[in-house]
Short mmCIF file of C-alpha atoms and ligand atoms in Angstrom, two decimals:
data_model
loop_
_atom_site.label_atom_id
_atom_site.label_comp_id
_atom_site.label_asym_id
_atom_site.label_seq_id
_atom_site.Cartn_x
_atom_site.Cartn_y
_atom_site.Cartn_z
CA UNK A 254 -0.62 0.19 -0.01
CA UNK A 255 1.56 3.40 -0.96
CA UNK A 256 1.72 5.96 1.89
CA UNK A 257 2.25 9.64 1.63
CA UNK A 258 6.20 10.19 2.42
CA UNK A 259 6.86 11.84 4.74
CA UNK A 260 9.26 14.86 4.99
CA UNK A 261 12.80 13.75 5.14
CA UNK A 262 14.04 17.34 7.46
CA UNK A 263 10.83 16.45 9.96
CA UNK A 264 12.24 12.27 10.15
CA UNK A 265 16.09 14.45 11.04
CA UNK A 266 14.56 16.28 14.22
CA UNK A 267 12.24 12.90 15.20
CA UNK A 268 15.30 11.83 16.14
CA UNK A 269 17.50 14.58 17.03
CA UNK A 270 14.44 15.75 19.33
CA UNK A 271 14.60 11.54 20.89
CA UNK A 272 18.80 12.53 21.59
CA UNK A 273 17.78 15.33 23.11
CA UNK A 274 15.59 13.90 25.16
CA UNK A 275 17.75 11.32 26.93
CA UNK A 276 21.14 13.18 27.10
CA UNK A 277 18.73 16.44 28.43
CA UNK A 278 20.27 18.78 26.66
CA UNK A 279 19.40 21.87 26.75
CA UNK A 280 17.04 23.96 24.90
CA UNK A 281 19.23 26.36 23.29
CA UNK A 282 21.62 24.18 22.01
CA UNK A 283 19.08 21.44 20.80
CA UNK A 284 17.52 24.88 18.73
CA UNK A 285 21.03 25.21 17.07
CA UNK A 286 21.72 21.41 16.13
CA UNK A 287 17.82 21.31 14.65
CA UNK A 288 18.87 24.03 12.41
CA UNK A 289 21.59 24.44 9.80
CA UNK A 290 23.90 27.08 10.12
CA UNK A 291 24.03 28.55 6.54
CA UNK A 292 21.93 27.38 3.30
CA UNK A 293 22.93 27.63 -0.08
CA UNK A 294 21.19 28.57 -3.36
CA UNK A 295 21.91 28.88 -6.49
CA UNK A 296 20.88 28.42 -9.36
CA UNK A 297 23.23 27.41 -12.39
CA UNK A 298 22.13 28.21 -16.58
CA UNK A 299 23.89 25.03 -18.19
CA UNK A 300 23.66 25.49 -21.90
CA UNK A 301 22.47 22.57 -23.54
CA UNK A 302 23.83 20.00 -26.51
CA UNK A 303 20.96 21.39 -28.34
CA UNK A 304 21.85 24.74 -27.43
CA UNK A 305 19.48 26.21 -25.43
CA UNK A 306 20.10 26.86 -21.77
CA UNK A 307 18.42 25.60 -19.36
CA UNK A 308 18.22 26.92 -15.50
CA UNK A 309 18.89 24.21 -12.71
CA UNK A 310 19.20 24.30 -9.23
CA UNK A 311 21.53 23.60 -6.57
CA UNK A 312 22.26 23.52 -3.06
CA UNK A 313 24.82 23.47 -0.09
CA UNK A 314 23.37 22.89 3.20
CA UNK A 315 26.11 23.72 5.71
CA UNK A 316 24.83 21.84 8.64
CA UNK A 317 27.66 22.43 12.28
CA UNK A 318 30.75 22.45 11.86
CA UNK A 319 31.66 22.51 15.52
CA UNK A 320 34.09 19.22 15.69
CA UNK A 321 35.93 20.13 11.89
CA UNK A 322 35.24 20.85 8.59
CA UNK A 323 31.41 20.71 6.92
CA UNK A 324 31.57 17.62 5.82
CA UNK A 325 29.82 16.06 2.90
CA UNK A 326 28.06 14.87 -0.68
CA UNK A 327 26.53 16.04 -4.19
CA UNK A 328 23.87 14.70 -5.34
CA UNK A 329 21.83 15.14 -8.70
CA UNK A 330 18.08 13.15 -8.49
CA UNK A 331 14.74 14.73 -10.01
CA UNK A 332 13.50 14.44 -6.26
CA UNK A 333 16.63 16.81 -4.71
CA UNK A 334 14.63 19.56 -2.63
CA UNK A 335 16.24 21.94 0.25
CA UNK A 336 14.55 19.95 2.70
CA UNK A 337 15.92 16.64 1.79
CA UNK A 338 19.31 18.03 2.05
CA UNK A 339 18.93 19.76 5.20
CA UNK A 340 18.35 16.53 6.42
CA UNK A 341 21.77 14.70 4.80
CA UNK A 342 23.36 17.57 6.19
CA UNK A 343 22.54 16.94 9.44
CA UNK A 344 22.65 13.57 9.14
CA UNK A 345 25.92 13.62 8.14
CA UNK A 346 27.21 16.00 11.30
CA UNK A 347 25.75 13.03 13.33
CA UNK A 348 27.20 10.14 11.32
CA UNK A 349 30.59 12.17 11.28
CA UNK A 350 30.77 12.16 15.19
CA UNK A 351 29.68 8.43 15.27
CA UNK A 352 32.61 7.63 13.82
CA UNK A 353 35.06 10.36 15.42
CA UNK A 354 36.51 11.93 12.78
CA UNK A 355 37.47 15.66 13.14
CA UNK A 356 34.53 16.73 10.51
CA UNK A 357 31.27 18.22 10.98
CA UNK A 358 27.99 17.98 8.56
CA UNK A 359 26.80 19.11 4.88
CA UNK A 360 25.51 18.16 2.00
CA UNK A 361 24.45 19.09 -1.39
CA UNK A 362 22.31 18.23 -4.60
CA UNK A 363 21.29 19.19 -7.79
CA UNK A 364 17.04 18.86 -9.01
CA UNK A 365 18.56 17.26 -12.18
CA UNK A 366 17.66 13.81 -13.83
CA UNK A 367 21.14 12.61 -14.44
CA UNK A 368 20.52 9.79 -16.56
CA UNK A 369 19.24 11.80 -19.14
CA UNK A 370 21.81 14.19 -19.53
CA UNK A 371 24.66 14.02 -21.84
CA UNK A 372 28.28 14.04 -20.58
CA UNK A 373 28.77 17.42 -21.66
CA UNK A 374 25.88 18.19 -19.77
CA UNK A 375 26.80 16.80 -17.31
CA UNK A 376 30.23 18.42 -16.70
CA UNK A 377 28.78 22.07 -17.82
CA UNK A 378 26.48 21.88 -14.76
CA UNK A 379 29.17 20.87 -12.54
CA UNK A 380 31.73 22.87 -13.52
CA UNK A 381 29.10 26.22 -12.87
CA UNK A 382 27.38 24.18 -9.42
CA UNK A 383 31.42 24.09 -7.86
CA UNK A 384 32.21 27.90 -9.41
CA UNK A 385 28.62 28.76 -7.25
CA UNK A 386 29.81 27.02 -4.14
CA UNK A 387 33.68 27.66 -4.88
CA UNK A 388 33.95 30.60 -2.12
CA UNK A 389 31.99 28.42 0.60
CA UNK A 390 33.90 25.26 0.86
CA UNK A 391 38.11 24.59 1.10
CA UNK A 392 39.90 22.54 2.74
CA UNK A 393 39.39 24.00 6.03
CA UNK A 394 35.41 24.97 5.31
CA UNK A 395 33.52 22.66 3.46
CA UNK A 396 34.63 19.21 1.59
CA UNK A 397 32.21 17.90 -0.59
CA UNK A 398 32.19 14.51 -1.91
CA UNK A 399 30.04 11.46 -3.94
CA UNK A 400 26.24 10.81 -3.27
CA UNK A 401 23.69 9.55 -5.43
CA UNK A 402 24.74 9.99 -8.91
CA UNK A 403 27.55 11.29 -8.10
CA UNK A 404 30.84 10.00 -8.97
CA UNK A 405 35.10 10.01 -9.15
CA UNK A 406 34.49 12.69 -12.65
CA UNK A 407 32.30 14.56 -10.83
CA UNK A 408 34.87 15.23 -8.32
CA UNK A 409 37.41 15.80 -10.31
CA UNK A 410 35.26 19.15 -12.40
CA UNK A 411 34.49 20.66 -8.95
CA UNK A 412 38.38 20.54 -7.82
CA UNK A 413 39.50 22.01 -10.99
CA UNK A 414 37.42 24.45 -10.88
CA UNK A 415 37.88 25.10 -7.59
CA UNK A 416 41.39 25.52 -7.78
CA UNK A 417 41.13 27.70 -10.85
CA UNK A 418 39.28 30.00 -9.00
CA UNK A 419 42.25 30.57 -6.01
CA UNK A 420 45.17 29.78 -8.05
CA UNK A 421 45.76 26.63 -6.08
CA UNK A 422 46.65 23.22 -6.60
CA UNK A 423 44.16 22.03 -3.03
CA UNK A 424 43.33 18.70 -4.12
CA UNK A 425 41.86 18.00 0.26
CA UNK A 426 38.80 20.26 -1.21
CA UNK A 427 37.26 17.25 -1.79
CA UNK A 428 36.92 14.01 -1.54
CA UNK A 429 36.17 10.90 -3.45
CA UNK A 430 38.50 11.87 -5.92
CA UNK A 431 40.20 9.76 -8.60
CA UNK A 432 43.19 8.19 -7.75
CA UNK A 433 45.69 10.02 -10.16
CA UNK A 434 44.41 13.02 -8.84
CA UNK A 435 45.08 12.02 -5.70
CA UNK A 436 42.43 9.66 -4.68
CA UNK A 437 42.55 7.40 -1.96
CA UNK A 438 42.53 3.79 -3.05
CA UNK A 439 39.09 1.93 -1.61
CA UNK A 440 38.05 4.79 -1.23
CA UNK A 441 35.59 3.23 -4.36
CA UNK A 442 34.43 0.70 -2.09
CA UNK A 443 34.69 1.68 1.01
CA UNK A 444 30.69 2.68 1.92
CA UNK A 445 29.88 -0.98 1.48
CA UNK A 446 32.96 -2.81 2.90
CA UNK A 447 32.20 -0.35 5.88
CA UNK A 448 28.53 -1.27 6.06
CA UNK A 449 29.78 -5.38 6.01
CA UNK A 450 32.56 -4.42 9.17
CA UNK A 451 28.99 -3.07 11.14
CA UNK A 452 26.87 -6.40 9.39
CA UNK A 453 29.53 -8.29 10.94
CA UNK A 454 29.12 -7.17 14.47
CA UNK A 455 25.53 -6.86 14.17
CA UNK A 456 25.53 -11.05 13.40
CA UNK A 457 27.95 -11.34 16.35
CA UNK A 458 25.71 -10.02 19.07
CA UNK A 459 21.98 -11.88 17.52
CA UNK A 460 23.92 -15.03 17.38
CA UNK A 461 23.65 -15.03 13.47
CA UNK A 462 25.98 -17.87 11.88
CA UNK A 463 26.89 -15.56 8.19
CA UNK A 464 28.29 -18.75 6.59
CA UNK A 465 23.71 -19.94 6.37
CA UNK A 466 22.92 -16.74 6.66
CA UNK A 467 21.16 -15.17 3.56
CA UNK A 468 20.32 -11.74 2.17
CA UNK A 469 18.49 -9.10 0.79
CA UNK A 470 19.98 -5.62 -0.86
CA UNK A 471 17.68 -2.51 -2.44
CA UNK A 472 19.43 -0.60 -4.70
CA UNK A 473 22.31 -1.81 -6.40
CA UNK A 474 24.27 1.12 -6.32
CA UNK A 475 27.70 2.02 -5.84
CA UNK A 476 27.05 1.34 -1.40
CA UNK A 477 24.75 -1.97 -2.33
CA UNK A 478 26.68 -3.50 -4.73
CA UNK A 479 29.91 -3.09 -2.87
CA UNK A 480 28.31 -4.03 -0.07
CA UNK A 481 26.29 -7.26 -1.36
CA UNK A 482 29.67 -8.13 -3.02
CA UNK A 483 31.93 -7.56 -0.12
CA UNK A 484 28.99 -9.29 2.26
CA UNK A 485 29.03 -12.92 -0.23
CA UNK A 486 32.79 -13.14 1.08
CA UNK A 487 32.05 -13.69 4.50
CA UNK A 488 29.24 -16.31 3.50
CA UNK A 489 25.82 -15.21 3.34
CA UNK A 490 23.43 -15.61 0.00
CA UNK A 491 22.37 -13.02 -2.23
CA UNK A 492 18.59 -13.73 -2.67
CA UNK A 493 17.09 -10.81 -3.61
CA UNK A 494 17.63 -7.36 -5.43
CA UNK A 495 16.88 -3.96 -6.65
CA UNK A 496 16.99 -0.81 -8.92
CA UNK A 497 15.59 2.04 -10.34
CA UNK A 498 13.77 -0.12 -13.01
CA UNK A 499 12.73 -2.74 -10.68
CA UNK A 500 13.17 -6.26 -7.88
CA UNK A 501 14.33 -9.95 -8.57
CA UNK A 502 14.39 -12.58 -6.33
CA UNK A 503 15.88 -16.12 -6.38
CA UNK A 504 14.97 -19.41 -4.51
CA UNK A 505 18.94 -20.11 -5.15
CA UNK A 506 20.35 -17.35 -4.55
CA UNK A 507 22.84 -15.12 -6.60
CA UNK A 508 25.44 -14.06 -7.12
CA UNK A 509 26.86 -10.97 -6.04
CA UNK A 510 30.16 -10.68 -8.84
CA UNK A 511 27.63 -11.08 -11.72
CA UNK A 512 24.76 -9.65 -10.87
CA UNK A 513 26.88 -6.40 -11.04
CA UNK A 514 28.55 -7.64 -14.60
CA UNK A 515 24.73 -8.61 -15.06
CA UNK A 516 23.85 -4.92 -14.34
CA UNK A 517 26.84 -3.58 -16.35
CA UNK A 518 26.24 -4.60 -19.40
CA UNK A 519 22.01 -4.05 -19.28
CA UNK A 520 21.60 -1.49 -17.48
CA UNK A 521 19.55 -2.89 -14.83
CA UNK A 522 19.36 -6.14 -11.93
CA UNK A 523 16.26 -6.86 -14.15
CA UNK A 524 16.14 -10.21 -16.55
CA UNK A 525 19.56 -11.33 -14.40
CA UNK A 526 19.15 -15.56 -15.36
CA UNK A 527 17.76 -17.70 -13.16
CA UNK A 528 15.81 -14.15 -10.82
CA UNK A 529 12.21 -14.04 -10.80
CA UNK A 530 10.33 -10.72 -10.03
CA UNK A 531 8.85 -8.69 -7.32
CA UNK A 532 7.64 -5.79 -6.04
CA UNK A 533 9.56 -3.59 -3.90
CA UNK A 534 7.05 -4.30 -0.92
CA UNK A 535 8.35 -8.60 -1.26
CA UNK A 536 11.78 -7.25 -1.61
CA UNK A 537 12.20 -5.15 1.47
CA UNK A 538 9.84 -8.20 3.40
CA UNK A 539 12.20 -11.38 1.98
CA UNK A 540 12.67 -13.65 4.54
CA UNK A 541 16.60 -13.71 4.74
CA UNK A 542 18.45 -13.01 7.75
CA UNK A 543 19.68 -9.31 6.55
CA UNK A 544 17.53 -6.94 4.47
CA UNK A 545 20.08 -3.82 3.01
CA UNK A 546 18.43 -0.93 2.18
CA UNK A 547 21.05 1.31 -0.01
CA UNK A 548 18.63 3.46 -1.71
CA UNK A 549 17.23 6.44 -1.09
CA UNK A 550 15.38 7.62 2.57
CA UNK A 551 11.85 6.33 3.17
CA UNK A 552 11.92 3.16 2.25
CA UNK A 553 11.44 1.59 5.57
CA UNK A 554 8.08 3.34 5.95
CA UNK A 555 5.57 2.01 9.35
CA UNK A 556 3.28 -0.79 7.06
CA UNK A 557 6.82 -1.99 5.38
CA UNK A 558 8.50 -2.25 8.57
CA UNK A 559 5.55 -4.57 10.66
CA UNK A 560 6.20 -7.00 7.85
CA UNK A 561 10.28 -6.72 7.86
CA UNK A 562 10.88 -10.64 8.74
CA UNK A 563 15.73 -9.57 8.40
CA UNK A 564 16.28 -10.51 11.90
CA UNK A 565 19.84 -7.19 11.04
CA UNK A 566 18.47 -3.99 8.96
CA UNK A 567 21.99 -2.31 8.14
CA UNK A 568 21.34 1.28 6.05
CA UNK A 569 23.95 1.90 3.57
CA UNK A 570 21.53 4.56 2.37
CA UNK A 571 20.85 7.77 4.23
CA UNK A 572 17.59 7.66 6.00
CA UNK A 573 15.47 4.85 4.89
CA UNK A 574 13.09 4.61 7.97
CA UNK A 575 11.28 6.81 9.36
CA UNK A 576 10.69 6.82 12.83
CA UNK A 577 7.46 5.20 13.12
CA UNK A 578 8.76 2.72 11.20
CA UNK A 579 11.56 2.59 13.74
CA UNK A 580 9.09 1.52 16.37
CA UNK A 581 7.69 -1.21 14.94
CA UNK A 582 10.97 -2.73 13.90
CA UNK A 583 12.24 -2.32 17.33
CA UNK A 584 9.02 -4.14 18.75
CA UNK A 585 9.58 -6.39 16.60
CA UNK A 586 12.92 -7.25 17.78
CA UNK A 587 14.29 -6.21 13.91
CA UNK A 588 18.80 -4.94 14.51
CA UNK A 589 18.67 -1.65 13.23
CA UNK A 590 22.09 -1.34 11.90
CA UNK A 591 21.39 2.83 11.44
CA UNK A 592 22.68 4.75 8.69
CA UNK A 593 24.76 7.64 10.57
CA UNK A 594 26.85 4.44 11.49
CA UNK A 595 26.11 1.55 8.81
CA UNK A 596 26.61 3.84 5.73
CA UNK A 597 30.09 5.53 7.67
CA UNK A 598 32.75 3.88 5.08
CA UNK A 599 32.19 6.56 2.81
CA UNK A 600 33.45 9.31 4.68
CA UNK A 601 35.80 7.19 7.53
CA UNK A 602 37.46 6.28 4.21
CA UNK A 603 36.73 10.28 3.00
CA UNK A 604 39.07 11.47 5.86
CA UNK A 605 41.51 8.85 5.04
CA UNK A 606 42.10 10.94 1.34
CA UNK A 607 41.96 13.85 3.54
CA UNK A 608 44.53 13.10 5.74
CA UNK A 609 46.66 11.89 2.94
CA UNK A 610 45.91 15.06 0.79
CA UNK A 611 47.15 17.02 3.43
CA UNK A 612 50.48 14.74 4.30
CA UNK A 613 51.30 14.59 0.66
CA UNK A 614 51.43 10.74 1.29
CA UNK A 615 49.63 7.86 0.17
CA UNK A 616 48.76 4.48 1.43
CA UNK A 617 48.12 1.08 0.82
CA UNK A 618 44.60 0.02 -0.14
CA UNK A 619 45.31 -2.51 2.30
CA UNK A 620 46.26 0.31 5.34
CA UNK A 621 43.44 1.60 4.51
CA UNK A 622 40.90 -0.88 4.77
CA UNK A 623 42.22 -1.73 8.10
CA UNK A 624 42.10 1.82 9.78
CA UNK A 625 38.44 1.72 7.59
CA UNK A 626 37.94 -1.14 10.67
CA UNK A 627 39.17 -0.47 13.19
CA UNK A 628 37.37 2.79 13.29
CA UNK A 629 33.74 1.65 11.75
CA UNK A 630 34.11 -1.67 15.04
CA UNK A 631 35.11 1.05 17.70
CA UNK A 632 32.03 2.81 15.87
CA UNK A 633 29.25 0.24 16.43
CA UNK A 634 31.24 -0.65 20.34
CA UNK A 635 30.63 2.91 21.50
CA UNK A 636 26.69 2.58 20.01
CA UNK A 637 26.44 -0.97 20.65
CA UNK A 638 27.11 0.22 24.15
CA UNK A 639 24.80 2.84 24.08
CA UNK A 640 22.50 1.42 23.30
CA UNK A 641 22.54 -0.86 25.72
CA UNK A 642 23.31 1.26 29.04
CA UNK A 643 20.20 3.58 27.64
CA UNK A 644 18.11 0.05 27.47
CA UNK A 645 17.40 1.48 23.44
CA UNK A 646 17.23 0.72 19.78
CA UNK A 647 20.82 1.21 18.46
CA UNK A 648 19.39 4.03 16.42
CA UNK A 649 18.99 6.20 19.22
CA UNK A 650 22.10 4.90 20.91
CA UNK A 651 23.54 5.82 17.83
CA UNK A 652 22.10 9.87 18.29
CA UNK A 653 23.20 9.91 21.59
CA UNK A 654 26.41 8.94 20.83
CA UNK A 655 26.65 11.15 18.34
CA UNK A 656 24.45 14.47 19.30
CA UNK A 657 26.39 14.00 22.65
CA UNK A 658 29.86 14.88 20.69
CA UNK A 659 28.19 17.20 19.11
CA UNK A 660 26.30 19.61 21.95
CA UNK A 661 30.00 19.13 24.15
CA UNK A 662 31.80 20.82 21.36
CA UNK A 663 28.94 23.09 20.85
CA UNK A 664 28.96 23.91 24.21
CA UNK A 665 32.91 24.39 23.94
CA UNK A 666 33.04 27.36 21.84
CA UNK A 667 30.46 29.27 23.29
CA UNK A 668 27.99 32.03 21.48
CA UNK A 669 29.80 34.13 19.71
CA UNK A 670 29.44 37.84 19.80
N1 LIG B 740 27.95 10.88 0.30
C1 LIG B 740 28.29 9.74 1.35
C2 LIG B 740 27.15 9.72 2.99
O1 LIG B 740 26.30 10.08 2.67
C3 LIG B 740 29.98 10.10 1.93
C4 LIG B 740 29.89 11.92 2.22
C5 LIG B 740 31.50 11.78 2.85
O2 LIG B 740 32.85 11.30 2.20
O3 LIG B 740 31.81 13.13 2.53
O4 LIG B 740 28.20 9.22 3.60
#
């Protein structure tokens, strides 16, 4: 059954309100954390291939920088809105805090349909956006990165514009770059890999034998497909998957690597040999041990949550579960590894990329992966300890951990003037 999609920023504020209650946060500090520090909306006139001018709207929301420069991705999608970017920017603040890296939170987005644009149109739109936000980004101000439908090439164009305007060669202004331009080994697969480290820890808590486990992934983009490929190395079998073109399931299990290759060839997971089509709701309610929503926000709504059979939900997406749905999952004993923890691997390796750029050093992929593993396991422990201490679900445990650290930094800075 379809339900009206809640406003993601209202969901984010509700999650903050719950954590503020447990932390007995001063109401003034709570209000400061509920309001992004700066919101920029820009108009981007772009010459399209047919010679006509099209004006796109873009956003950069800088939520909080008390713990370090604003940090977060840039999303290209037709459904981008200011409230969505606000929500995503606040989740970045909590994410960088929960994994304890010295960054705040920000996010950007452009309302566009990248799938219908040519490479040249995408480049011109990206460069115009980079020009528009150049005054407010920088290695010690705000460090963007990839998100939905943006990639290493997009980051290279943004860096190029920023550097030309400023007359510098400063790779640390952005992360998720191509390796040839100062990108970090391991960054491209880091979100999926980080979510696997978290899933392995969750399986220990839930006493789930991964060798015999099954899983399904909603969204087979960068995060979801890498999650599937890497998780499968630990034993679990992939039983269901989806992308924007539809969902599929298999009774015997699918090889994630073959599914990635099939999607690369055909453009979607639909029609994968040996699979059958199912609905999105059926995918989310499949009888599997682990479910990863790895697409967009507002996917696990209350009606869906009631039928979720997975024991562990590992959120590779940002904001896939609404606060109402969270209550149902918690009541039904579903162990949710929340987005700000589960998908933090991307920003952790972004941090490692930034450090390598500033220090002019380059780590091997093994070094990067082992630092990522240490960070993710440490953060899982912090969140799990908080959830036990306060007797709350993992999302609330993560928010208590994250908001507590940011609030302490905000209080320490004091108020200007
Ligand atoms: N877009 C990713 C996220 O939502 C990565 C952000 C980053 O690396 O700064 O976490």
